[in-house]
PDB file of C-alpha atoms and ligand atoms in Angstrom:
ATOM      1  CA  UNK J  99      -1.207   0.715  29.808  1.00  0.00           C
ATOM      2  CA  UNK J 100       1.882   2.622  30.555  1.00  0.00           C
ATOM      3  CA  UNK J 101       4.017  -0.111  29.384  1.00  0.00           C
ATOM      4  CA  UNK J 102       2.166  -0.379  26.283  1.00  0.00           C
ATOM      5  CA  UNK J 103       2.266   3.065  25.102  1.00  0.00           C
ATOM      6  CA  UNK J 104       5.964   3.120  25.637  1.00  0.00           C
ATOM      7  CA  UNK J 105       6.782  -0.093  23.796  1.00  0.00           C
ATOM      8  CA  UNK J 106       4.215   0.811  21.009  1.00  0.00           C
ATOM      9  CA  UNK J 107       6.032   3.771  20.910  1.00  0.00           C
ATOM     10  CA  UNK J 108       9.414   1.968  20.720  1.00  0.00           C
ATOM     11  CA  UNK J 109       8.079  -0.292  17.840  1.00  0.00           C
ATOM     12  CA  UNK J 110       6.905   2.073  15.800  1.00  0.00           C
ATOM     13  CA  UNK J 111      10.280   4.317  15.966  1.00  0.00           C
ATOM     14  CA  UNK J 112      11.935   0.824  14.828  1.00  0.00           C
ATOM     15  CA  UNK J 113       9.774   0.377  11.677  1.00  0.00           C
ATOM     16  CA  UNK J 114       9.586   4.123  10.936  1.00  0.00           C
ATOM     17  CA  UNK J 115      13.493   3.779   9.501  1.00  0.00           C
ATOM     18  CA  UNK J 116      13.065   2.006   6.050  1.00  0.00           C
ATOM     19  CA  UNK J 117      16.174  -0.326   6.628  1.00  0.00           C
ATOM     20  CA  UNK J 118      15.386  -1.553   9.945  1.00  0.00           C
ATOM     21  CA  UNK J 119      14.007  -5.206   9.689  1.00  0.00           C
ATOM     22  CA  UNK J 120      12.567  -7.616  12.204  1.00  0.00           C
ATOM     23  CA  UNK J 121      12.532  -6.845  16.028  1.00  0.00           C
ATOM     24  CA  UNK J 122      13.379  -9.462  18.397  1.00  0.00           C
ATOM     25  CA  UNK J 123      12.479  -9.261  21.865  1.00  0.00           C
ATOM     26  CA  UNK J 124      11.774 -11.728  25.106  1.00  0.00           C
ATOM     27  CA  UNK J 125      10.764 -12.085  28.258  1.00  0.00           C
ATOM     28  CA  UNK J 126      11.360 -14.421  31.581  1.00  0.00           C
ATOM     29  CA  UNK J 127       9.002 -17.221  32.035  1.00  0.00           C
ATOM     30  CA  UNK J 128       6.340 -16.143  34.356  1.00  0.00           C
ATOM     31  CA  UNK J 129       6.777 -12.344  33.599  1.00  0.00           C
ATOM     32  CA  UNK J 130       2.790 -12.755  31.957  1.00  0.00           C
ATOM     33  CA  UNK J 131       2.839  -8.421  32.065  1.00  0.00           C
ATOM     34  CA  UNK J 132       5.715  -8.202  29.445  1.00  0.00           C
ATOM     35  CA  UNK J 133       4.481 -11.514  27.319  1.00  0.00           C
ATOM     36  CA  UNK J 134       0.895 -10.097  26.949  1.00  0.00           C
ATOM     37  CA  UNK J 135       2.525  -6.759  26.322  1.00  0.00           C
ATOM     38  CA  UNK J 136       4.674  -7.719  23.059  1.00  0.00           C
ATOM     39  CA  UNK J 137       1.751 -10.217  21.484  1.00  0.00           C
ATOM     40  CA  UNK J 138      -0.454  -7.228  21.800  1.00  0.00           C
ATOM     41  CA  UNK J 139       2.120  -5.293  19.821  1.00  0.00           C
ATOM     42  CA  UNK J 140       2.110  -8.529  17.167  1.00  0.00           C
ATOM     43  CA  UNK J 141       5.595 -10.362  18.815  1.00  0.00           C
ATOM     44  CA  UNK J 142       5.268 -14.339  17.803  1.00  0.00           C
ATOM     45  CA  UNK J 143       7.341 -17.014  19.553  1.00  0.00           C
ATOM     46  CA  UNK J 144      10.399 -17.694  17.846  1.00  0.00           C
ATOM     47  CA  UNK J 145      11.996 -19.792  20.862  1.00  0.00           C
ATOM     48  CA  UNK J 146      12.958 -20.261  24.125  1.00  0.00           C
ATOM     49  CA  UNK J 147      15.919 -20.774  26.467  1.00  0.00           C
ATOM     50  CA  UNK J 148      17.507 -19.161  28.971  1.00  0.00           C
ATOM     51  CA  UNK J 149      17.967 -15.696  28.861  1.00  0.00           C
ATOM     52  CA  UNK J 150      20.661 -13.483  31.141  1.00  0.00           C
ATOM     53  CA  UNK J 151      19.115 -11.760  33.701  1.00  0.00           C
ATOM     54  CA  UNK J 152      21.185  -8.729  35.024  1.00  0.00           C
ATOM     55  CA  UNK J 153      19.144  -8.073  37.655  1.00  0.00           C
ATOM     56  CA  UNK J 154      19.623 -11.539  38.776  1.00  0.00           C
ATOM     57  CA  UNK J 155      23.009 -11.838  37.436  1.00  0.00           C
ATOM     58  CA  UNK J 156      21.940 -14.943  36.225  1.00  0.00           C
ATOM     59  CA  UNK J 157      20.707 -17.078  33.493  1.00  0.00           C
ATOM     60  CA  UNK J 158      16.884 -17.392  33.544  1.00  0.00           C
ATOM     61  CA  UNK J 159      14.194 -19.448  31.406  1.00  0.00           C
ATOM     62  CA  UNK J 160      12.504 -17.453  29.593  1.00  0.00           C
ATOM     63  CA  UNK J 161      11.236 -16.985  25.886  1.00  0.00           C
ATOM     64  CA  UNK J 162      12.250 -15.451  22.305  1.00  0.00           C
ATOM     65  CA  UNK J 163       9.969 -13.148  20.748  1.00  0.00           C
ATOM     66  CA  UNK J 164      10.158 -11.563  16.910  1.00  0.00           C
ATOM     67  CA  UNK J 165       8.021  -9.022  15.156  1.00  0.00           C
ATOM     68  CA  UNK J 166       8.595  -8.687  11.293  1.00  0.00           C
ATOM     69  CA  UNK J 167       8.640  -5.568   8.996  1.00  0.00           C
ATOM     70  CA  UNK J 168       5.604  -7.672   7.323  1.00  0.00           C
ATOM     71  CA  UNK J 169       3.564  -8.957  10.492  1.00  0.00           C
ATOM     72  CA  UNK J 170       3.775  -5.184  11.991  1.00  0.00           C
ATOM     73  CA  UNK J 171       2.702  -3.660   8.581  1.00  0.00           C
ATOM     74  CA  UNK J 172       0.248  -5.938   8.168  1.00  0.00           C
ATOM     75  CA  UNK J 173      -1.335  -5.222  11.540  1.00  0.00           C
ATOM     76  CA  UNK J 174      -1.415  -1.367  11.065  1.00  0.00           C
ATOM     77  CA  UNK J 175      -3.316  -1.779   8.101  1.00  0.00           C
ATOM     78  CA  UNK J 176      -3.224   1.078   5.123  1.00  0.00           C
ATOM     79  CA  UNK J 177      -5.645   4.448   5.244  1.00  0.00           C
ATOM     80  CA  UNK J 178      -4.825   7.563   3.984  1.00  0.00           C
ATOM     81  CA  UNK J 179      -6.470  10.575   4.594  1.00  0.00           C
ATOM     82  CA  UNK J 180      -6.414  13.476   2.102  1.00  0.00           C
ATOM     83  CA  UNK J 181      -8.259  16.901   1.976  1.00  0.00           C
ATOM     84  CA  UNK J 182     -10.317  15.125  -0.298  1.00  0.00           C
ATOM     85  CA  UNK J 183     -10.021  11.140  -0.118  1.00  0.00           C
ATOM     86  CA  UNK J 184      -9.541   8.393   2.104  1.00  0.00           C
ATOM     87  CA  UNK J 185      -7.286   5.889   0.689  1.00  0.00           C
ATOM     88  CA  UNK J 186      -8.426   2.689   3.042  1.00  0.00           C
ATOM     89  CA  UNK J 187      -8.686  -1.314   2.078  1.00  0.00           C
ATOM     90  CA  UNK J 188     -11.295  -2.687  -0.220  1.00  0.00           C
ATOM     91  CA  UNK J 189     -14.453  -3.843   1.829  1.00  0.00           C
ATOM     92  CA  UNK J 190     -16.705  -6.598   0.120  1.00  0.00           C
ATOM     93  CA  UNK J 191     -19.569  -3.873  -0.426  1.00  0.00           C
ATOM     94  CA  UNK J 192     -17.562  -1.917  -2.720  1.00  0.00           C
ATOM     95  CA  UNK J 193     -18.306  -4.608  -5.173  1.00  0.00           C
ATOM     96  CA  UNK J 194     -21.495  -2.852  -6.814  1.00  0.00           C
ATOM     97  CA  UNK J 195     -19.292   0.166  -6.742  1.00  0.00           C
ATOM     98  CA  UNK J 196     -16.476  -1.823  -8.749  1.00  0.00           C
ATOM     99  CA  UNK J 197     -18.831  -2.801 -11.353  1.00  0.00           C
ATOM    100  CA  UNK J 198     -20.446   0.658 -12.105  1.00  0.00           C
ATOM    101  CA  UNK J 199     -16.510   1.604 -13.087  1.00  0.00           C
ATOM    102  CA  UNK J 200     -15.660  -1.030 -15.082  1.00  0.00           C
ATOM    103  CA  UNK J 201     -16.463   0.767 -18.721  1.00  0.00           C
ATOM    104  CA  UNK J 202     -14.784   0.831 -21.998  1.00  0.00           C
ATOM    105  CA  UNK J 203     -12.961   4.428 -21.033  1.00  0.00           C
ATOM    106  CA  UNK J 204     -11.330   3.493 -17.473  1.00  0.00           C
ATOM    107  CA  UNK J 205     -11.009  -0.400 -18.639  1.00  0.00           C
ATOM    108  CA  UNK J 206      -9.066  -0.062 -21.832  1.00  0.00           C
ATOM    109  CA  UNK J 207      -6.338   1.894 -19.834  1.00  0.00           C
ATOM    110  CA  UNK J 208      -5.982  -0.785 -16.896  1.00  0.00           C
ATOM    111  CA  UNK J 209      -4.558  -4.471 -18.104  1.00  0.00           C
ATOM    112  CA  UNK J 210      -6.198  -6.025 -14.894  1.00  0.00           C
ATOM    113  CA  UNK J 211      -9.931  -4.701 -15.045  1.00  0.00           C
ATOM    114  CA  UNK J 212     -12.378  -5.772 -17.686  1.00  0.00           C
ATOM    115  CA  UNK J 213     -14.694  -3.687 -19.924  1.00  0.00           C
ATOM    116  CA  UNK J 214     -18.061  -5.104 -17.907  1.00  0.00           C
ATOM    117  CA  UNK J 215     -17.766  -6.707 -14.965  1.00  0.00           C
ATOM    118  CA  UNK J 216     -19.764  -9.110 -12.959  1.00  0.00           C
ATOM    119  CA  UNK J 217     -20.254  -8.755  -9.366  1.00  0.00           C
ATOM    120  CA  UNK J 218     -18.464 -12.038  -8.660  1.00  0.00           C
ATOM    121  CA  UNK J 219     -15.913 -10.786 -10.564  1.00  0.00           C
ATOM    122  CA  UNK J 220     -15.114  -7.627  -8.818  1.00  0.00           C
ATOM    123  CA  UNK J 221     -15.876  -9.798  -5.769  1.00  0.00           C
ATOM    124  CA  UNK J 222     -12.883 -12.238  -6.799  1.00  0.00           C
ATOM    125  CA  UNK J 223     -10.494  -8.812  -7.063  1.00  0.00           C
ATOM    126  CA  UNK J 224     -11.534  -7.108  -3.898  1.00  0.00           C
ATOM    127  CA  UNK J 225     -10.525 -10.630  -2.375  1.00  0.00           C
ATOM    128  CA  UNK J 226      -6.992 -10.762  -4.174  1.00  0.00           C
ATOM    129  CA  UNK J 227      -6.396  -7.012  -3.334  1.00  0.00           C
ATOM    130  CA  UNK J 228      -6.355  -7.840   0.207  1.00  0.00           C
ATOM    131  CA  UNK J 229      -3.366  -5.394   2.090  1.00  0.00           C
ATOM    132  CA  UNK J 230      -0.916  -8.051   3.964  1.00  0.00           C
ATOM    133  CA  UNK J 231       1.286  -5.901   4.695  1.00  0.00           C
ATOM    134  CA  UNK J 232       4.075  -6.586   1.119  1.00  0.00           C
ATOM    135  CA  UNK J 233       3.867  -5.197  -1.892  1.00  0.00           C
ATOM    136  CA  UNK J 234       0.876  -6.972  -3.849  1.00  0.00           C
ATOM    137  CA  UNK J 235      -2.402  -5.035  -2.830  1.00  0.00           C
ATOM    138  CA  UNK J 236      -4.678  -2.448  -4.078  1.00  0.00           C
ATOM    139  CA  UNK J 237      -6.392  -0.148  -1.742  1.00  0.00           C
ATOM    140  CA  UNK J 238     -10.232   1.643  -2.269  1.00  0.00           C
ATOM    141  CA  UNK J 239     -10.467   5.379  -3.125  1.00  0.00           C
ATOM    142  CA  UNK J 240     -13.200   6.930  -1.224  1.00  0.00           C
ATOM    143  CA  UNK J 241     -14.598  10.387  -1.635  1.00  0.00           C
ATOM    144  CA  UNK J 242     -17.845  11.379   0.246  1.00  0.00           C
ATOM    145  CA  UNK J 243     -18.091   8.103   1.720  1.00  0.00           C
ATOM    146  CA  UNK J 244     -18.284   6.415  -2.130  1.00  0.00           C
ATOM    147  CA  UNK J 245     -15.862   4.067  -3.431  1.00  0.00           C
ATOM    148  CA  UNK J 246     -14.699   6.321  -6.677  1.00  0.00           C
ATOM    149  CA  UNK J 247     -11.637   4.618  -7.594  1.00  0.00           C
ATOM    150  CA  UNK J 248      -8.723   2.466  -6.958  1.00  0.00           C
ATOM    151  CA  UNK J 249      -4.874   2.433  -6.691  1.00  0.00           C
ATOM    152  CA  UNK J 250      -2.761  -0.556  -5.965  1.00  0.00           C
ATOM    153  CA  UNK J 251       0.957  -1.062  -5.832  1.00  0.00           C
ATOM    154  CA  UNK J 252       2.721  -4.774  -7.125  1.00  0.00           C
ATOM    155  CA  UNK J 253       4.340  -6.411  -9.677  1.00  0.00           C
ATOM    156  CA  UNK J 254       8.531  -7.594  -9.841  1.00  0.00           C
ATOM    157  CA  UNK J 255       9.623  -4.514 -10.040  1.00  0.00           C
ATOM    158  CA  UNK J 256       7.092  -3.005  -8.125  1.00  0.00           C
ATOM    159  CA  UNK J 257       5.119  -0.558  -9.834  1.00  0.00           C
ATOM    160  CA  UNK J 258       1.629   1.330  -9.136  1.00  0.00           C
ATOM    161  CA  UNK J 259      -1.972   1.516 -10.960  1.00  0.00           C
ATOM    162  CA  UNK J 260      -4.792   3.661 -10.271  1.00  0.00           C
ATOM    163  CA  UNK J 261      -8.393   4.579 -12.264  1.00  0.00           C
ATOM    164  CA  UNK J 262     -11.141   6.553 -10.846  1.00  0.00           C
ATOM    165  CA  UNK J 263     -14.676   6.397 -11.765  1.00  0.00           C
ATOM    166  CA  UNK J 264     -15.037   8.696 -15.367  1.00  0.00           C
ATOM    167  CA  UNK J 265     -17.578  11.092 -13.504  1.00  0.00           C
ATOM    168  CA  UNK J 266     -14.895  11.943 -11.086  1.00  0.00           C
ATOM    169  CA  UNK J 267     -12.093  12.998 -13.799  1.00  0.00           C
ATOM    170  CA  UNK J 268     -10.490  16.369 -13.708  1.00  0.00           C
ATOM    171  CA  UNK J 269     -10.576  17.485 -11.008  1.00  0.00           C
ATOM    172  CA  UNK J 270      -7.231  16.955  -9.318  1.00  0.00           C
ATOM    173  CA  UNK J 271      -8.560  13.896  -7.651  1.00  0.00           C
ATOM    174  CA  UNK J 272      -6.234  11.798  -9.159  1.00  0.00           C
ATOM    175  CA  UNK J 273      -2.875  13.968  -8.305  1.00  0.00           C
ATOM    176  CA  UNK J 274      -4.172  14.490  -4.820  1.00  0.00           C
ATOM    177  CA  UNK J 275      -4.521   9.886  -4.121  1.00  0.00           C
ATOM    178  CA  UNK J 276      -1.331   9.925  -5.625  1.00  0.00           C
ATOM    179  CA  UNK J 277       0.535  12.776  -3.259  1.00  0.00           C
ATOM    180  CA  UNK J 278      -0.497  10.677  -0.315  1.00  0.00           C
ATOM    181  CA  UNK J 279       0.231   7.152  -1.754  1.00  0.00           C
ATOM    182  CA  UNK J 280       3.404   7.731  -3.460  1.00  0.00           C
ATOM    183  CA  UNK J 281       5.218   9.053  -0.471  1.00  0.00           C
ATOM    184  CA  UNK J 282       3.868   6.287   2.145  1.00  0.00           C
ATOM    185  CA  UNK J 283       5.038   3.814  -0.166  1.00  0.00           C
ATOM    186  CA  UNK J 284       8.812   4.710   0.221  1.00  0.00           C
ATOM    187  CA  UNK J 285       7.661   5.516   4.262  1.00  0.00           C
ATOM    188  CA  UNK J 286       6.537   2.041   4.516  1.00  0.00           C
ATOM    189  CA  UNK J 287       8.369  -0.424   2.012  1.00  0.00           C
ATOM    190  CA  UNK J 288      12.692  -0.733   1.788  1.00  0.00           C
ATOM    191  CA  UNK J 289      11.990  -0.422  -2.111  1.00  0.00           C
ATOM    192  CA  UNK J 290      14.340   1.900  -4.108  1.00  0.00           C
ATOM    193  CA  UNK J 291      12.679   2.790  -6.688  1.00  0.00           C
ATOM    194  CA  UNK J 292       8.894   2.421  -7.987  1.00  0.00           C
ATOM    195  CA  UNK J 293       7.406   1.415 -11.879  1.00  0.00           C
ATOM    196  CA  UNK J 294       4.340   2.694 -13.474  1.00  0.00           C
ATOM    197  CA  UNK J 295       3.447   2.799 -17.461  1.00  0.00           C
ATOM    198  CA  UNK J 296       0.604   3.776 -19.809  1.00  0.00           C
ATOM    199  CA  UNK J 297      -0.817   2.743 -23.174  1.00  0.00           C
ATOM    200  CA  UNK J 298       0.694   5.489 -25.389  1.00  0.00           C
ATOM    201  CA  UNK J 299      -3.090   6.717 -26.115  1.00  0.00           C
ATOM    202  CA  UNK J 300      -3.713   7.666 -22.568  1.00  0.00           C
ATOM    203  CA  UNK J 301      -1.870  10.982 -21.981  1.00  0.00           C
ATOM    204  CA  UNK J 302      -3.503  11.786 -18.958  1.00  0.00           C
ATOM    205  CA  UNK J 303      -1.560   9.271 -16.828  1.00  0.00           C
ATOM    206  CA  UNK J 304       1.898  10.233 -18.023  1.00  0.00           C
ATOM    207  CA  UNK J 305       0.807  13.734 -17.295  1.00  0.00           C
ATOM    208  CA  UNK J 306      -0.146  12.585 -13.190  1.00  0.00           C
ATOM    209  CA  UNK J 307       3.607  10.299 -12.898  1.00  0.00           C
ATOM    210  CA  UNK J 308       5.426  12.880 -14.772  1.00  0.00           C
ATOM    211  CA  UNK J 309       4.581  15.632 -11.985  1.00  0.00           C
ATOM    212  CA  UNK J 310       5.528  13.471  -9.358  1.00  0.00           C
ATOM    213  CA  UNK J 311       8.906  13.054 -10.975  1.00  0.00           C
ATOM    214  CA  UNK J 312       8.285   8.686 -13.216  1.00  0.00           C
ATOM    215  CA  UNK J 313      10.744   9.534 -15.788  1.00  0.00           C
ATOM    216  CA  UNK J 314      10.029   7.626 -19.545  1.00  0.00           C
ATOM    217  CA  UNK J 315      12.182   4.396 -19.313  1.00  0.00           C
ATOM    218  CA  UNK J 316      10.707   2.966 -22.547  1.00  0.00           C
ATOM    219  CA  UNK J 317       8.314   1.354 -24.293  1.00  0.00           C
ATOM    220  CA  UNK J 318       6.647  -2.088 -24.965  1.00  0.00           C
ATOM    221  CA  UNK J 319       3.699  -3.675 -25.990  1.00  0.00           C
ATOM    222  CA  UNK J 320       0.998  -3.954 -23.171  1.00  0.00           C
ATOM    223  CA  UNK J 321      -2.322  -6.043 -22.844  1.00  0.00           C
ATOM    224  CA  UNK J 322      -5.687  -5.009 -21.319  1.00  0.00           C
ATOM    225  CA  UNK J 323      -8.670  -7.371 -20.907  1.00  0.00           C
ATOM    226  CA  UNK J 324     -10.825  -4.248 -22.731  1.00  0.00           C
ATOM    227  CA  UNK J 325      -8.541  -4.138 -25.687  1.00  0.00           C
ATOM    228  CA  UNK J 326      -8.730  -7.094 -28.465  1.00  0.00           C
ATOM    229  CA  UNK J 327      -4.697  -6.816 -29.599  1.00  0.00           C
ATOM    230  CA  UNK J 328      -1.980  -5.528 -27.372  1.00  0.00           C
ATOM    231  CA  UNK J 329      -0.988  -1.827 -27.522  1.00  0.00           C
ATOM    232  CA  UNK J 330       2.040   0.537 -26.927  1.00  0.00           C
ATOM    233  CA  UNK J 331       2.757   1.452 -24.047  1.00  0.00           C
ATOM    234  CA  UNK J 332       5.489   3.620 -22.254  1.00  0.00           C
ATOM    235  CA  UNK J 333       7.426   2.790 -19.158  1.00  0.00           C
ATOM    236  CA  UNK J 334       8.320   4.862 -16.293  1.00  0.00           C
ATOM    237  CA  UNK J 335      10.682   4.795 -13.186  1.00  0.00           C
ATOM    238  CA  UNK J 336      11.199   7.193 -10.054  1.00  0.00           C
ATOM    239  CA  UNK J 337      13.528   6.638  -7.152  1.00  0.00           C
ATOM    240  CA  UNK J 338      13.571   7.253  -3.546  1.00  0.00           C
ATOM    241  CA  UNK J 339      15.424  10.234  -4.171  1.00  0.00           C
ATOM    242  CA  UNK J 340      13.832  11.412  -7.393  1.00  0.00           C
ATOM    243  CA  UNK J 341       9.640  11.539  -6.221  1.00  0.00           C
ATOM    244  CA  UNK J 342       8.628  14.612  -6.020  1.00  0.00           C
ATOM    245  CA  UNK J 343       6.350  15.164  -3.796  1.00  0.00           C
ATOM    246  CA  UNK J 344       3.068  17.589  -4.343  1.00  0.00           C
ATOM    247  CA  UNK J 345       2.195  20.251  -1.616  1.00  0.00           C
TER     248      UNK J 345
HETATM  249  C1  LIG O 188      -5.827   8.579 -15.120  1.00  0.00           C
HETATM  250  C2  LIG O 188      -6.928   9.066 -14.190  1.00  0.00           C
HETATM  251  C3  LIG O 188      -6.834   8.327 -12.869  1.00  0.00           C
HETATM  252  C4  LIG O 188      -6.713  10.568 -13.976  1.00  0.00           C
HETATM  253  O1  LIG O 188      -7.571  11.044 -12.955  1.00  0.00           O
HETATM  254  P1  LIG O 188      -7.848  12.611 -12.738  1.00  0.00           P
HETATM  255  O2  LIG O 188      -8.340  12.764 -11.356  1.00  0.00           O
HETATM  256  O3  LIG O 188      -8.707  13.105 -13.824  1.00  0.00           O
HETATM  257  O4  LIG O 188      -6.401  13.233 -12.858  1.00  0.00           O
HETATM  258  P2  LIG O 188      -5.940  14.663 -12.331  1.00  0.00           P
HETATM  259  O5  LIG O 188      -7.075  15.613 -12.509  1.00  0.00           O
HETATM  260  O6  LIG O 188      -5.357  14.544 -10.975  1.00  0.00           O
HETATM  261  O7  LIG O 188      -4.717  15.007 -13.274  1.00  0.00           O
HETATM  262  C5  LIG O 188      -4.818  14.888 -14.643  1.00  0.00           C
HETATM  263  C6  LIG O 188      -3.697  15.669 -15.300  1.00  0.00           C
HETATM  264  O8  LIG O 188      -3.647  15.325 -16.678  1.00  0.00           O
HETATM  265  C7  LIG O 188      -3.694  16.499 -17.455  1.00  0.00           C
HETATM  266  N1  LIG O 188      -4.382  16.164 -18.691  1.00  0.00           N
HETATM  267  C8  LIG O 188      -5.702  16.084 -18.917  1.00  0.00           C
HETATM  268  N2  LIG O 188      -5.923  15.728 -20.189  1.00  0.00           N
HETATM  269  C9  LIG O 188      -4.728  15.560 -20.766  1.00  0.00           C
HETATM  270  C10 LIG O 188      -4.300  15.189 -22.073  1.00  0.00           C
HETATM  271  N3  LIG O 188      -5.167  14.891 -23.035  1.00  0.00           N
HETATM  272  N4  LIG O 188      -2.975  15.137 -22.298  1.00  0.00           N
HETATM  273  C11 LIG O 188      -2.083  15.397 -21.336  1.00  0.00           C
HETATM  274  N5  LIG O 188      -2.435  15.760 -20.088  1.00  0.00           N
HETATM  275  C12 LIG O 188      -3.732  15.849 -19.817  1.00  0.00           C
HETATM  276  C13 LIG O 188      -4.469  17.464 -16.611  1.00  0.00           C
HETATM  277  O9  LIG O 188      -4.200  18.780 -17.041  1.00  0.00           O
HETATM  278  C14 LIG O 188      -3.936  17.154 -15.235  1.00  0.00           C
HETATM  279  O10 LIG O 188      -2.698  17.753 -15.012  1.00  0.00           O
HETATM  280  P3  LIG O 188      -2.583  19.165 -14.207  1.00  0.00           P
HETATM  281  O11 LIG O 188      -3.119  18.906 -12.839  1.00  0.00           O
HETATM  282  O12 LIG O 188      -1.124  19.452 -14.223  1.00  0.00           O
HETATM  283  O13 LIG O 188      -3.407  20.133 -14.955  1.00  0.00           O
HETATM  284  C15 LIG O 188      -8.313   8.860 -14.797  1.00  0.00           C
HETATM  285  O14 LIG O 188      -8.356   9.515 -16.019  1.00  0.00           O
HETATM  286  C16 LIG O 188      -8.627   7.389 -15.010  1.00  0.00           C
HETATM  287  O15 LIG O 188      -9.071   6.722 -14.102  1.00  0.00           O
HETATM  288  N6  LIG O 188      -8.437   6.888 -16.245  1.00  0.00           N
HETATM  289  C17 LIG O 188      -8.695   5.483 -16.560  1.00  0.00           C
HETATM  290  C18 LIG O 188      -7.696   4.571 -15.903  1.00  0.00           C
HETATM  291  C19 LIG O 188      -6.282   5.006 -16.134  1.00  0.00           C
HETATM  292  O16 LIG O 188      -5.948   5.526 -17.162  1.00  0.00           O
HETATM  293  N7  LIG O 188      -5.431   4.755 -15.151  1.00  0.00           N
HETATM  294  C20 LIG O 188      -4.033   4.993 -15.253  1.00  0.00           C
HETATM  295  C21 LIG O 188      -3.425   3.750 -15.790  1.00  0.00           C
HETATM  296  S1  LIG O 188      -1.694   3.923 -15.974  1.00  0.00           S
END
């Protein structure tokens, strides 16, 4: 367990510096401890040959061993936990959930979710938000063990979305998802800078990326599945070194 810990601990000081990319490791043939060790930690076979053995001073069969930025991500998964929320992956019960949200006031600001919504429908996006460990994933927003919203980051450039259930509005809930997920995003991902944007009648949301530091970048037309002819909408950056992050 010992040797676990300490190369869990190793791993995860590797991946916790943005630039760093995949890890390669190995071990000697027959040394079963340190294989079962690294594919515990998520280490796949990328070859094998013989390796130099100091102890031995000499060469000794053994086999390559690689752990990518993406396979380790994936496997830690994504939760967030706020005074308030947990930010965790979509689970296939959060469909009903899904549904309930889907009116005219949280659709029409969203391009992605429609103004009713079947169950196989929000079934079909749970399944397509699934976190793989990239960009291209939306997570659940959970307060008092409900599903109350959503947030998801993807795109080329990469930019972020989030709604929340209309019941739940105003209260800070919004800022506070967004104080967690903006940050872990830069923790997690080598990306240098992040999109969002808004249809020019929703205020609201350029009020939440404005705090955190999204900066107007323009504005275009934009399409949402609850709104019959595309709309304005303004466009918004922030770098690395221009989020500002909340208390
Ligand atoms: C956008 C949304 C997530 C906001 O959630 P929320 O929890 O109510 O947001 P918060 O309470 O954290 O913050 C809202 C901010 O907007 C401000 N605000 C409220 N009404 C506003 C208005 N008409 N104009 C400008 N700012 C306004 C609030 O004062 C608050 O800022 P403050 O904390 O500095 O006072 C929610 O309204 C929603 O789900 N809307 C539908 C989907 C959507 O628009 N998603 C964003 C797509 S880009």
């Amino acid at each position: 367990v010992y040797g676990f810990e300490a190369a869990r601990a190793v791993v995860e000081q590797w991946f916790s510096v943005p630039a760093s990319g995949s890890l390669e490791s190995g071990f000697y043939d027959g040394n079963t401890r340190s294989q079962r060790i690294l594919e515990a930690l998520g280490f796949e076979k990328e070859g094998e040959g013989p390796r130099f053995a100091r102890a031995l001073s000499q060469q000794v069969p053994g086999s390559d061993m690689v752990l990518t930025r993406a396979r380790w991500q994936a496997r830690q998964g994504f939760r967030l936990v706020t005074r308030r929320l947990t930010i965790r992956p979509f689970r296939k019960d959060d469909a009903p959930a899904l549904v309930r949200m889907a009116v005219p006031e949280v659709a029409r600001n969203m391009s992605r979710i429609p103004p009713v919504w079947s169950e196989a429908g929000a079934v079909a996006f749970i399944a397509e938000s699934a976190f793989r460990g990239v960009p291209g994933f939306r997570l659940a927003i959970e307060f008092d063990g409900a599903c109350i919203g959503g947030l998801g980051l993807g795109g080329g450039p990469v930019g972020i979305a989030y709604f929340l259930a209309p019941e739940y509005w105003g209260r800070g809930l919004a800022t506070e998802a967004m104080s967690a997920f903006l940050p872990s995003i830069f923790d997690r991902f080598p990306l240098s800078s992040l999109e969002a944007d808004h249809f020019e009648d929703n205020p609201v949301s350029g009020a939440i990326l404005r705090k955190f530091g999204f900066e107007e970048t323009g504005r275009q037309l934009g399409t949402s599945k609850a709104r019959l002819e595309p709309a304005p909408v303004i466009t918004y950056a922030v770098t690395r070194e221009t989020l500002k992050v909340q208390p």
